[in-house]
Short mmCIF file of C-alpha atoms and ligand atoms in Angstrom, two decimals:
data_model
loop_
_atom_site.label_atom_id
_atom_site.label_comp_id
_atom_site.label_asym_id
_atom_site.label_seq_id
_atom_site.Cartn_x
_atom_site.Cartn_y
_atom_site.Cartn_z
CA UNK A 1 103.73 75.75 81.03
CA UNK A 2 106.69 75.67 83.83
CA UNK A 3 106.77 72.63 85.72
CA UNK A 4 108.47 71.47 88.90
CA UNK A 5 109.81 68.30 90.52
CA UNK A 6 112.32 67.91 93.65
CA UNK A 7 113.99 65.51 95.14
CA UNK A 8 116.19 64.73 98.16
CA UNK A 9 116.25 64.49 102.10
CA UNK A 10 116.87 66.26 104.72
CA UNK A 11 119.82 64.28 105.47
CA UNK A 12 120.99 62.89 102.02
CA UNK A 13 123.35 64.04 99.43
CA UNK A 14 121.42 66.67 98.18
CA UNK A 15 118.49 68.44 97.31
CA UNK A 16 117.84 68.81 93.62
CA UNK A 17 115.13 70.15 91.22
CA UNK A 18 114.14 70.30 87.29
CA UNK A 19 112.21 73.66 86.25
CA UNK A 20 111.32 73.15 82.76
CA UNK A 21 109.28 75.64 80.97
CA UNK A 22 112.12 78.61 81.72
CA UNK A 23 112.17 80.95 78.39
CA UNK A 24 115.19 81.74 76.76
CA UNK A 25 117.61 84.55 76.86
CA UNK A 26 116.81 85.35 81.13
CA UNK A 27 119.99 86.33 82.41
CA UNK A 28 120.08 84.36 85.56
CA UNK A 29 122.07 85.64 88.68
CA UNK A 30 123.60 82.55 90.91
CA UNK A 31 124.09 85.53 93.36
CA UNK A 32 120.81 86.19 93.58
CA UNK A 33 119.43 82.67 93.95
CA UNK A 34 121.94 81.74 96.51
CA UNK A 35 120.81 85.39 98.67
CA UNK A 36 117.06 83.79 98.55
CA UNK A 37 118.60 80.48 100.10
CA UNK A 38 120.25 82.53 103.10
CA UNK A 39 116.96 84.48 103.45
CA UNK A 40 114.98 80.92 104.38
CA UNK A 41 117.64 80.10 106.26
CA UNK A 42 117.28 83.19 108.89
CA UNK A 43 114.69 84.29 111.09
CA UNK A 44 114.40 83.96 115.05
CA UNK A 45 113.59 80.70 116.32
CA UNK A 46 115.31 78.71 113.66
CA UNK A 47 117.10 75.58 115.13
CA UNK A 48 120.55 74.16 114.81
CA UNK A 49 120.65 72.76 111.51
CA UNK A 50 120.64 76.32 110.23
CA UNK A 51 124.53 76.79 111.68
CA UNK A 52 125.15 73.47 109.81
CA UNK A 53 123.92 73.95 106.03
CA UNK A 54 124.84 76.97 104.09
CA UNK A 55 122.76 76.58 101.52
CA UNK A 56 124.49 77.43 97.83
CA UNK A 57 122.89 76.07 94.58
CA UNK A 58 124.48 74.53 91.72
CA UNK A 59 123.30 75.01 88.18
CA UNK A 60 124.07 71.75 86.46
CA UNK A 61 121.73 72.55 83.23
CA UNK A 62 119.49 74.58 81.26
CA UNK A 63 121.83 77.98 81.63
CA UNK A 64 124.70 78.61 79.06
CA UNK A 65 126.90 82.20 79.27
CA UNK A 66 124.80 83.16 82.19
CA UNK A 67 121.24 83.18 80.31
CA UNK A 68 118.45 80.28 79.82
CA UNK A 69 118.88 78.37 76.89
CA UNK A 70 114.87 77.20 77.17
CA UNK A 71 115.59 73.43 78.24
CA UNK A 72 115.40 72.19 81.47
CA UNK A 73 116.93 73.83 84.31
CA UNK A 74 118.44 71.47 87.20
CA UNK A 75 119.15 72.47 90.23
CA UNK A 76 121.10 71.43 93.45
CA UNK A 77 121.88 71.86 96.57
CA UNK A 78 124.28 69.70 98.75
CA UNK A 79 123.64 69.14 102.46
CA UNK A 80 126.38 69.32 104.66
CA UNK A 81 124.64 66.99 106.99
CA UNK A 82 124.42 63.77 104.78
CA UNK A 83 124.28 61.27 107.92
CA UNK A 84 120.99 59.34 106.64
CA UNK A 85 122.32 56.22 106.45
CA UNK A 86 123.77 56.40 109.69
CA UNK A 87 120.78 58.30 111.71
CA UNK A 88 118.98 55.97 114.22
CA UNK A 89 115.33 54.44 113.48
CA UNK A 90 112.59 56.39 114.65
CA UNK A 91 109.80 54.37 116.01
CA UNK A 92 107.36 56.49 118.13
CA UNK A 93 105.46 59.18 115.75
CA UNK A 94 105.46 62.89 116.33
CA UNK A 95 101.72 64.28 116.45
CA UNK A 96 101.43 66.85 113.87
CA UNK A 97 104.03 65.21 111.47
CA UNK A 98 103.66 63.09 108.55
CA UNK A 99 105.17 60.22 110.81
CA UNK A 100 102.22 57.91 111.42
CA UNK A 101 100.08 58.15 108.18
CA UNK A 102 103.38 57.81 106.51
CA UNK A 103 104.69 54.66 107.97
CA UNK A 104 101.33 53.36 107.72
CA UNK A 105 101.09 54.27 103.89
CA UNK A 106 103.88 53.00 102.96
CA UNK A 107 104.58 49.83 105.31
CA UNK A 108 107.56 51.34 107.19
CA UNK A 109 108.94 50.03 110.31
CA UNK A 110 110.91 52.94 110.11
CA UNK A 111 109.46 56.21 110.56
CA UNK A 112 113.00 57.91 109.49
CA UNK A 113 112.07 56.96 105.97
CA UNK A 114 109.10 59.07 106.29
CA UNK A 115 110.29 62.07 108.11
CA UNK A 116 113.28 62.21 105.81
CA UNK A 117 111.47 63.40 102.70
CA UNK A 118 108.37 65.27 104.97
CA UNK A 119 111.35 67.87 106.20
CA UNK A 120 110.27 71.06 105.10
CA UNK A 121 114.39 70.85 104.40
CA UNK A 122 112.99 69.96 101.20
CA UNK A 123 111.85 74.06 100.61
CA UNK A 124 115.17 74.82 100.26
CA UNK A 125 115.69 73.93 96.25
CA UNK A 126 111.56 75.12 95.93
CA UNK A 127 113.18 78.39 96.71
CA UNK A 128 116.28 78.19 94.28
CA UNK A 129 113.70 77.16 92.01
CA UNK A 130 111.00 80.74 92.76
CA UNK A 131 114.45 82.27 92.89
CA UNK A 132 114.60 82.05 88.82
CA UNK A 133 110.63 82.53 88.74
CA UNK A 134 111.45 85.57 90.28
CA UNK A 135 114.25 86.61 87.88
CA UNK A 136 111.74 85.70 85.33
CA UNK A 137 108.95 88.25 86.73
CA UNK A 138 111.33 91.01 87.22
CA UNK A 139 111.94 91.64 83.77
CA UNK A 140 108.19 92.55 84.12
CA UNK A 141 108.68 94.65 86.92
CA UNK A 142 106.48 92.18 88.81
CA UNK A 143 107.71 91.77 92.25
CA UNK A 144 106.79 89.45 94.90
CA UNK A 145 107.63 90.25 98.52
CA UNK A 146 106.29 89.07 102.27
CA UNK A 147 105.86 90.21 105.50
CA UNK A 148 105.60 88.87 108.64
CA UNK A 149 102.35 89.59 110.03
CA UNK A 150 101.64 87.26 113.49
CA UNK A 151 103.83 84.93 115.74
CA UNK A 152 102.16 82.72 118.52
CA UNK A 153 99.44 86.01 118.54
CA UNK A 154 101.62 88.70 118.88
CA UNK A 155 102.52 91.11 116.01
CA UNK A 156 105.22 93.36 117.37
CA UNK A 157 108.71 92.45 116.58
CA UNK A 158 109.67 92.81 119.94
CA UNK A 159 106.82 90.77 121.54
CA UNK A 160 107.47 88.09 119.11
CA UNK A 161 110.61 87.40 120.19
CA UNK A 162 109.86 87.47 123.63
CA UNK A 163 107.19 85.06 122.39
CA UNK A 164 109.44 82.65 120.57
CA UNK A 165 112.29 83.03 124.15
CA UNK A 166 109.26 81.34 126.13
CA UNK A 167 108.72 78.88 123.26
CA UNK A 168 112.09 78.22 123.80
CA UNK A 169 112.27 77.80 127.63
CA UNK A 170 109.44 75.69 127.68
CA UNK A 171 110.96 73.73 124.73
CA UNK A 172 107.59 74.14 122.86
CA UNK A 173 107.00 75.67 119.39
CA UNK A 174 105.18 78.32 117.82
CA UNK A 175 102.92 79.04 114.45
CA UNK A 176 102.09 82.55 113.07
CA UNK A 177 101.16 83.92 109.62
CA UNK A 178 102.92 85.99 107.01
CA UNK A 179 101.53 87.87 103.73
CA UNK A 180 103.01 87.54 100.13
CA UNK A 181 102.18 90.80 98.03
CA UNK A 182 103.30 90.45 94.38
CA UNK A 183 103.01 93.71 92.80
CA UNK A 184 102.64 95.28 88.95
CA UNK A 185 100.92 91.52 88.23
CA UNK A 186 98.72 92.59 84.50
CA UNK A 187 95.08 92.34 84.59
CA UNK A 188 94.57 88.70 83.10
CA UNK A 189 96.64 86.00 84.45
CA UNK A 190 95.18 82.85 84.97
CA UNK A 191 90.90 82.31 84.14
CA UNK A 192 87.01 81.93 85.13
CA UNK A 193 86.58 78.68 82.23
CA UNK A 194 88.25 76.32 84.44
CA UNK A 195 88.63 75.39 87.62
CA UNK A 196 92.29 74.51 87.30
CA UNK A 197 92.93 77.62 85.28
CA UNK A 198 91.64 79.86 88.60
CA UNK A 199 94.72 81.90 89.70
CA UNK A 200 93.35 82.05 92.97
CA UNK A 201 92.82 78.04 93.25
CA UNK A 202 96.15 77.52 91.87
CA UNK A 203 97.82 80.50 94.68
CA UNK A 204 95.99 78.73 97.55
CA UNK A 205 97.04 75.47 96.30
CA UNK A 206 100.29 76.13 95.72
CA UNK A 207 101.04 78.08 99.42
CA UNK A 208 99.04 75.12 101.31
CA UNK A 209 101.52 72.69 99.72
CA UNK A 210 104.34 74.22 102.54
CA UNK A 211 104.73 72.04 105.04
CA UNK A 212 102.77 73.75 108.29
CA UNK A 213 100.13 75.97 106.12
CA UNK A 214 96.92 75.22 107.17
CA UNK A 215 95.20 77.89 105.96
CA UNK A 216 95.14 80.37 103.22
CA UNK A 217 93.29 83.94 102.40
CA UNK A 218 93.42 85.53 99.10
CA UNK A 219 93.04 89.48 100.03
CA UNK A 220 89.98 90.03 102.35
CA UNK A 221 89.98 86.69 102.85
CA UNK A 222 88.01 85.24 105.87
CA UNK A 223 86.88 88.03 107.08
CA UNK A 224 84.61 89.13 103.97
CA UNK A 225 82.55 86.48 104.55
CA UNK A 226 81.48 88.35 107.67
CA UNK A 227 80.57 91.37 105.75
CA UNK A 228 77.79 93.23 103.23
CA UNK A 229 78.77 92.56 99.88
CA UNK A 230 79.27 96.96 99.03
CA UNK A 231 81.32 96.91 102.26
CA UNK A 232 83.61 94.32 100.34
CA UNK A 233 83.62 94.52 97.07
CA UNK A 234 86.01 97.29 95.28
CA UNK A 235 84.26 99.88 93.51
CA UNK A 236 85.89 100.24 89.73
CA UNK A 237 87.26 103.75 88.56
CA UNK A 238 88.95 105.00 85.15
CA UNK A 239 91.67 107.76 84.45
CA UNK A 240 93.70 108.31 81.40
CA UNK A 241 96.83 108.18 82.85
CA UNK A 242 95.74 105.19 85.30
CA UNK A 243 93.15 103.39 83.06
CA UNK A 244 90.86 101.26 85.02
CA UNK A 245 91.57 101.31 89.24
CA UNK A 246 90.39 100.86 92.74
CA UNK A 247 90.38 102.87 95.41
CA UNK A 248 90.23 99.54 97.71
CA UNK A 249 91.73 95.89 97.83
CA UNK A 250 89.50 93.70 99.04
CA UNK A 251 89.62 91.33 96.43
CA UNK A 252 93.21 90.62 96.74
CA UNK A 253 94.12 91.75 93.11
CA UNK A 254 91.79 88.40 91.60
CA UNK A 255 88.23 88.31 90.07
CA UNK A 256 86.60 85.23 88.66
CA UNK A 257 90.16 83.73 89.16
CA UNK A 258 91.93 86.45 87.05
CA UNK A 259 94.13 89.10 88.20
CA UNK A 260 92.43 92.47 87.97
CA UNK A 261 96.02 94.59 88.17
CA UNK A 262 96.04 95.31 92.03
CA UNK A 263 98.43 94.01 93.53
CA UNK A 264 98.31 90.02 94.69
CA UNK A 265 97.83 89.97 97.97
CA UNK A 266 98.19 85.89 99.63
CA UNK A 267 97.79 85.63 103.40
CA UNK A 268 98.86 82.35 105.07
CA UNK A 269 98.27 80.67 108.68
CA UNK A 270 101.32 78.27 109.85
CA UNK A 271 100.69 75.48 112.65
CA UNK A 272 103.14 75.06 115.57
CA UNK A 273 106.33 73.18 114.22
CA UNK A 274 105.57 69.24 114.66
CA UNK A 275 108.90 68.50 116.61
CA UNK A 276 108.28 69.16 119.91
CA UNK A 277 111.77 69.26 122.33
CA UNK A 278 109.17 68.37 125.53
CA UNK A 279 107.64 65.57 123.51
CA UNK A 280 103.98 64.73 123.25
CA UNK A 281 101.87 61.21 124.01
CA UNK A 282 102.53 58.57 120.95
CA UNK A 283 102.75 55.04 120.21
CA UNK A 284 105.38 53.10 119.28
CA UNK A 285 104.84 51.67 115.78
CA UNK A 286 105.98 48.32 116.57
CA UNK A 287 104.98 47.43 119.95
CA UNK A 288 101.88 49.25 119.92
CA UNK A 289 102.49 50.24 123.40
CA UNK A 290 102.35 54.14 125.01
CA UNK A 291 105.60 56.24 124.39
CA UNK A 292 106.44 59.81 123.82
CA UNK A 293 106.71 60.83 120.51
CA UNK A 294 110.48 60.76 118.93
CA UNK A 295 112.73 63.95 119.53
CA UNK A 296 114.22 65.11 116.44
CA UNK A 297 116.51 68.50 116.24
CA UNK A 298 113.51 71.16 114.78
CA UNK A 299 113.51 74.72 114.64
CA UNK A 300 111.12 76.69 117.16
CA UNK A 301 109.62 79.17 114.75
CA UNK A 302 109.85 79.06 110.97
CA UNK A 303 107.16 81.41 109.95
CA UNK A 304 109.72 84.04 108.74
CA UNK A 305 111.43 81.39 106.20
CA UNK A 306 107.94 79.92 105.30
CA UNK A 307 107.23 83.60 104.21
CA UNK A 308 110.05 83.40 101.69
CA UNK A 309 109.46 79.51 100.19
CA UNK A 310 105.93 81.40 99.84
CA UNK A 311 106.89 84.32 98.01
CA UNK A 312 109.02 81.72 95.60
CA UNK A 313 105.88 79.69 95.36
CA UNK A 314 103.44 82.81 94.42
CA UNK A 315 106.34 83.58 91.61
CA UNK A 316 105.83 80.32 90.07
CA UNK A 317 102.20 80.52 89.69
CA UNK A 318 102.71 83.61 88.56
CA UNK A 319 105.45 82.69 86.07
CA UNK A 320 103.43 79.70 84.72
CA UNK A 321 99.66 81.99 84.47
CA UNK A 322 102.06 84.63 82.67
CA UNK A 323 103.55 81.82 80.19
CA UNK A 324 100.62 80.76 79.44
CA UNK A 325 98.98 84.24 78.49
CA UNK A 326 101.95 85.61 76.48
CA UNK A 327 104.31 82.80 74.95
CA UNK A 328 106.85 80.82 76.65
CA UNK A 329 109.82 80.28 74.32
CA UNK A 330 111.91 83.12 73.99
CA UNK A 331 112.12 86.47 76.46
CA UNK A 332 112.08 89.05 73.69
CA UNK A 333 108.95 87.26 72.07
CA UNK A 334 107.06 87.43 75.31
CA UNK A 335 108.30 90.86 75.96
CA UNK A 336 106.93 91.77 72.93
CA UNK A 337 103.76 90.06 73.02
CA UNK A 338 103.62 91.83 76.41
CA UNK A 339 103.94 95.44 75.13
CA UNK A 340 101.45 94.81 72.27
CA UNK A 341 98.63 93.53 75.56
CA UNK A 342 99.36 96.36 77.56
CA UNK A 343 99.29 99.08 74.83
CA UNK A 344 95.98 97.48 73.65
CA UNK A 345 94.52 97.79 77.41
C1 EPS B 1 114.96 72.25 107.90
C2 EPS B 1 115.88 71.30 108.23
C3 EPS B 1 115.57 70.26 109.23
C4 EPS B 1 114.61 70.80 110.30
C5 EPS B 1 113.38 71.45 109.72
C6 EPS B 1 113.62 72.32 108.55
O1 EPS B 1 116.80 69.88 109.72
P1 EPS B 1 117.06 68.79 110.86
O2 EPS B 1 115.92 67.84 110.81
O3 EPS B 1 118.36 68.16 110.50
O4 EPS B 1 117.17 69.61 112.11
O5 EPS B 1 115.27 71.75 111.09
O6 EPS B 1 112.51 70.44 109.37
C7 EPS B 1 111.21 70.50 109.76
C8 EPS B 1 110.62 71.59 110.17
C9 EPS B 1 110.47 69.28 109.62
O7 EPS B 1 109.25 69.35 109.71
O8 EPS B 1 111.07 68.24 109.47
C10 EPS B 1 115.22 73.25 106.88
O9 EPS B 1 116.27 73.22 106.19
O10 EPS B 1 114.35 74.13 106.73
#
């Protein structure tokens, strides 16, 4: 139903994206979109390039008089540092990165060609973009948030910044995890008859895709696996006023790949950034011969921003299981096709 393409690098013109699949008639707020932007900008730990940009989009299409007009929506953001062409070649690989397998894929004898697209600078116009899925779910009174949950193993503000100020000193980096929680998601998005059509699948697939994920839990997660199933599974209840409910949330708000009206509950694990300031053992790419790996201008911690390009991810999935269960032309259609599910519930 909605699909997504970017483009750009880190250091070309701009970043730019096509959503297409928007309804008509959402009122869209640049404000709003551009307030997402300076939330994955921020966090502690994020390097210098974050003084540089200040990331604002541009709506070139797909918005007339403020609203969607139902075709597709491009997006773009202009980078302030547009220096590609005159950025050195990068020749020893960064373990971690997409440096090596990239040059190697694609015949480079320059591994700036590679790291230039592999930038998780690239998140920025996935967020403008989860920005409008956002808008979209609101009108819903779905919302998606995230919280930071762990950085380099420590979970108290306080003793994760000390964490990241030794990260810094040692000029090393650090990984850590975050939740996304979308809540008032209906019972029935996404579906058991396919494995593409799982909302969980498509969640998981969708949050791995950030550059650094490497893992993902969908409520319980992990840890259920180390349990008896009636310690883990939540037991179903029914009131009039509440219909049916759980007491508990194992289960993440998804069944059989369908949302069961909990809240969504998406846990993610984030590696160590791959630029390291104290570089690690590599080999150059033309020579063959020992080196350390290339020193490129990184941040230190980026677990806070990858929390928001996550949220704008889950909101997307979400966007595209809800198009497809009630409609996808016009807002007041869907709105009512909506009402007439939920009354019928
Ligand atoms: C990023 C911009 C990049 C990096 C970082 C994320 O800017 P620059 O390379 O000019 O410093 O700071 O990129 C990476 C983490 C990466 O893996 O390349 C951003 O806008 O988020």
């Amino acid at each position: 139903m909605l699909r997504l393409l970017s483009a750009g690098e880190s250091h070309g013109a701009a970043l730019l994206a096509i959503l297409e699949g928007m309804p008509a008639g959402l009122k869209v707020d640049k404000g709003f979109i551009d307030q997402e932007l300076k939330r994955r900008q921020s966090g502690y730990g994020r390097g210098p390039r974050m003084k540089i940009e200040q990331d604002r989009v541009d709506i070139l299409s797909g918005i007339a008089r403020g609203k969607t007009i139902g075709s597709p929506i491009a997006l773009k953001i202009d980078n302030r540092d547009s220096s590609i062409d005159k950025l050195p070649k990068v020749l020893a690989p960064r373990p971690g990165h997409a440096d090596l397998a990239g040059a190697l894929k694609y015949d480079f004898n320059d591994i700036r060609f590679v790291l230039e697209r592999a930038s998780a600078r690239e998140t920025a116009i996935r967020v403008a973009a989860g920005a409008l899925c956002k808008t979209f779910l609101k009108e819903f009174r779905i919302v998606v948030s995230s919280r930071l949950l762990m950085v380099g193993g420590e979970s108290t503000e306080s003793r994760m910044k000390q964490k990241i100020d030794e990260a810094r000193q040692k000029q090393d980096t650090l990984g850590g995890s975050f939740e996304v929680v979308a809540q008032g998601v209906p019972v029935g998005l996404g579906s058991y008859v396919q494995s593409d059509k799982r909302l969980d699948a498509r969640l998981a697939a969708v949050v791995m895709s950030i550059p650094g994920i490497k893992a993902v839990e969908i409520g319980l997660g992990a840890e259920s696996a180390n349990r008896m199933g009636s310690e883990v599974h939540d037991e179903i209840f029914y009131s009039k006023s509440k219909g049916f409910y759980r007491k508990t949330n194992n289960a993440g708000g998804i069944e059989g790949g369908i949302s069961n009206g909990e809240p969504i509950v998406v846990r993610a694990y984030m590696k160590p950034i791959s630029s390291l300031a104290q570089p690690l053992d590599s080999v150059n790419i033309i020579t063959r011969k020992p080196t350390k790996a290339a020193i490129q201008r990184a941040d230190i911690c980026a677990v806070l921003a990858a929390g928001v390009i996550a949220e704008g991810a889950v909101a997307f999935v979400l966007s595209d299981a809800f198009l497809e269960k009630f409609g996808s032309d016009s807002l007041s259609q869907i709105k009512r096709s909506f009402q007439g599910y939920i009354n019928s519930l």
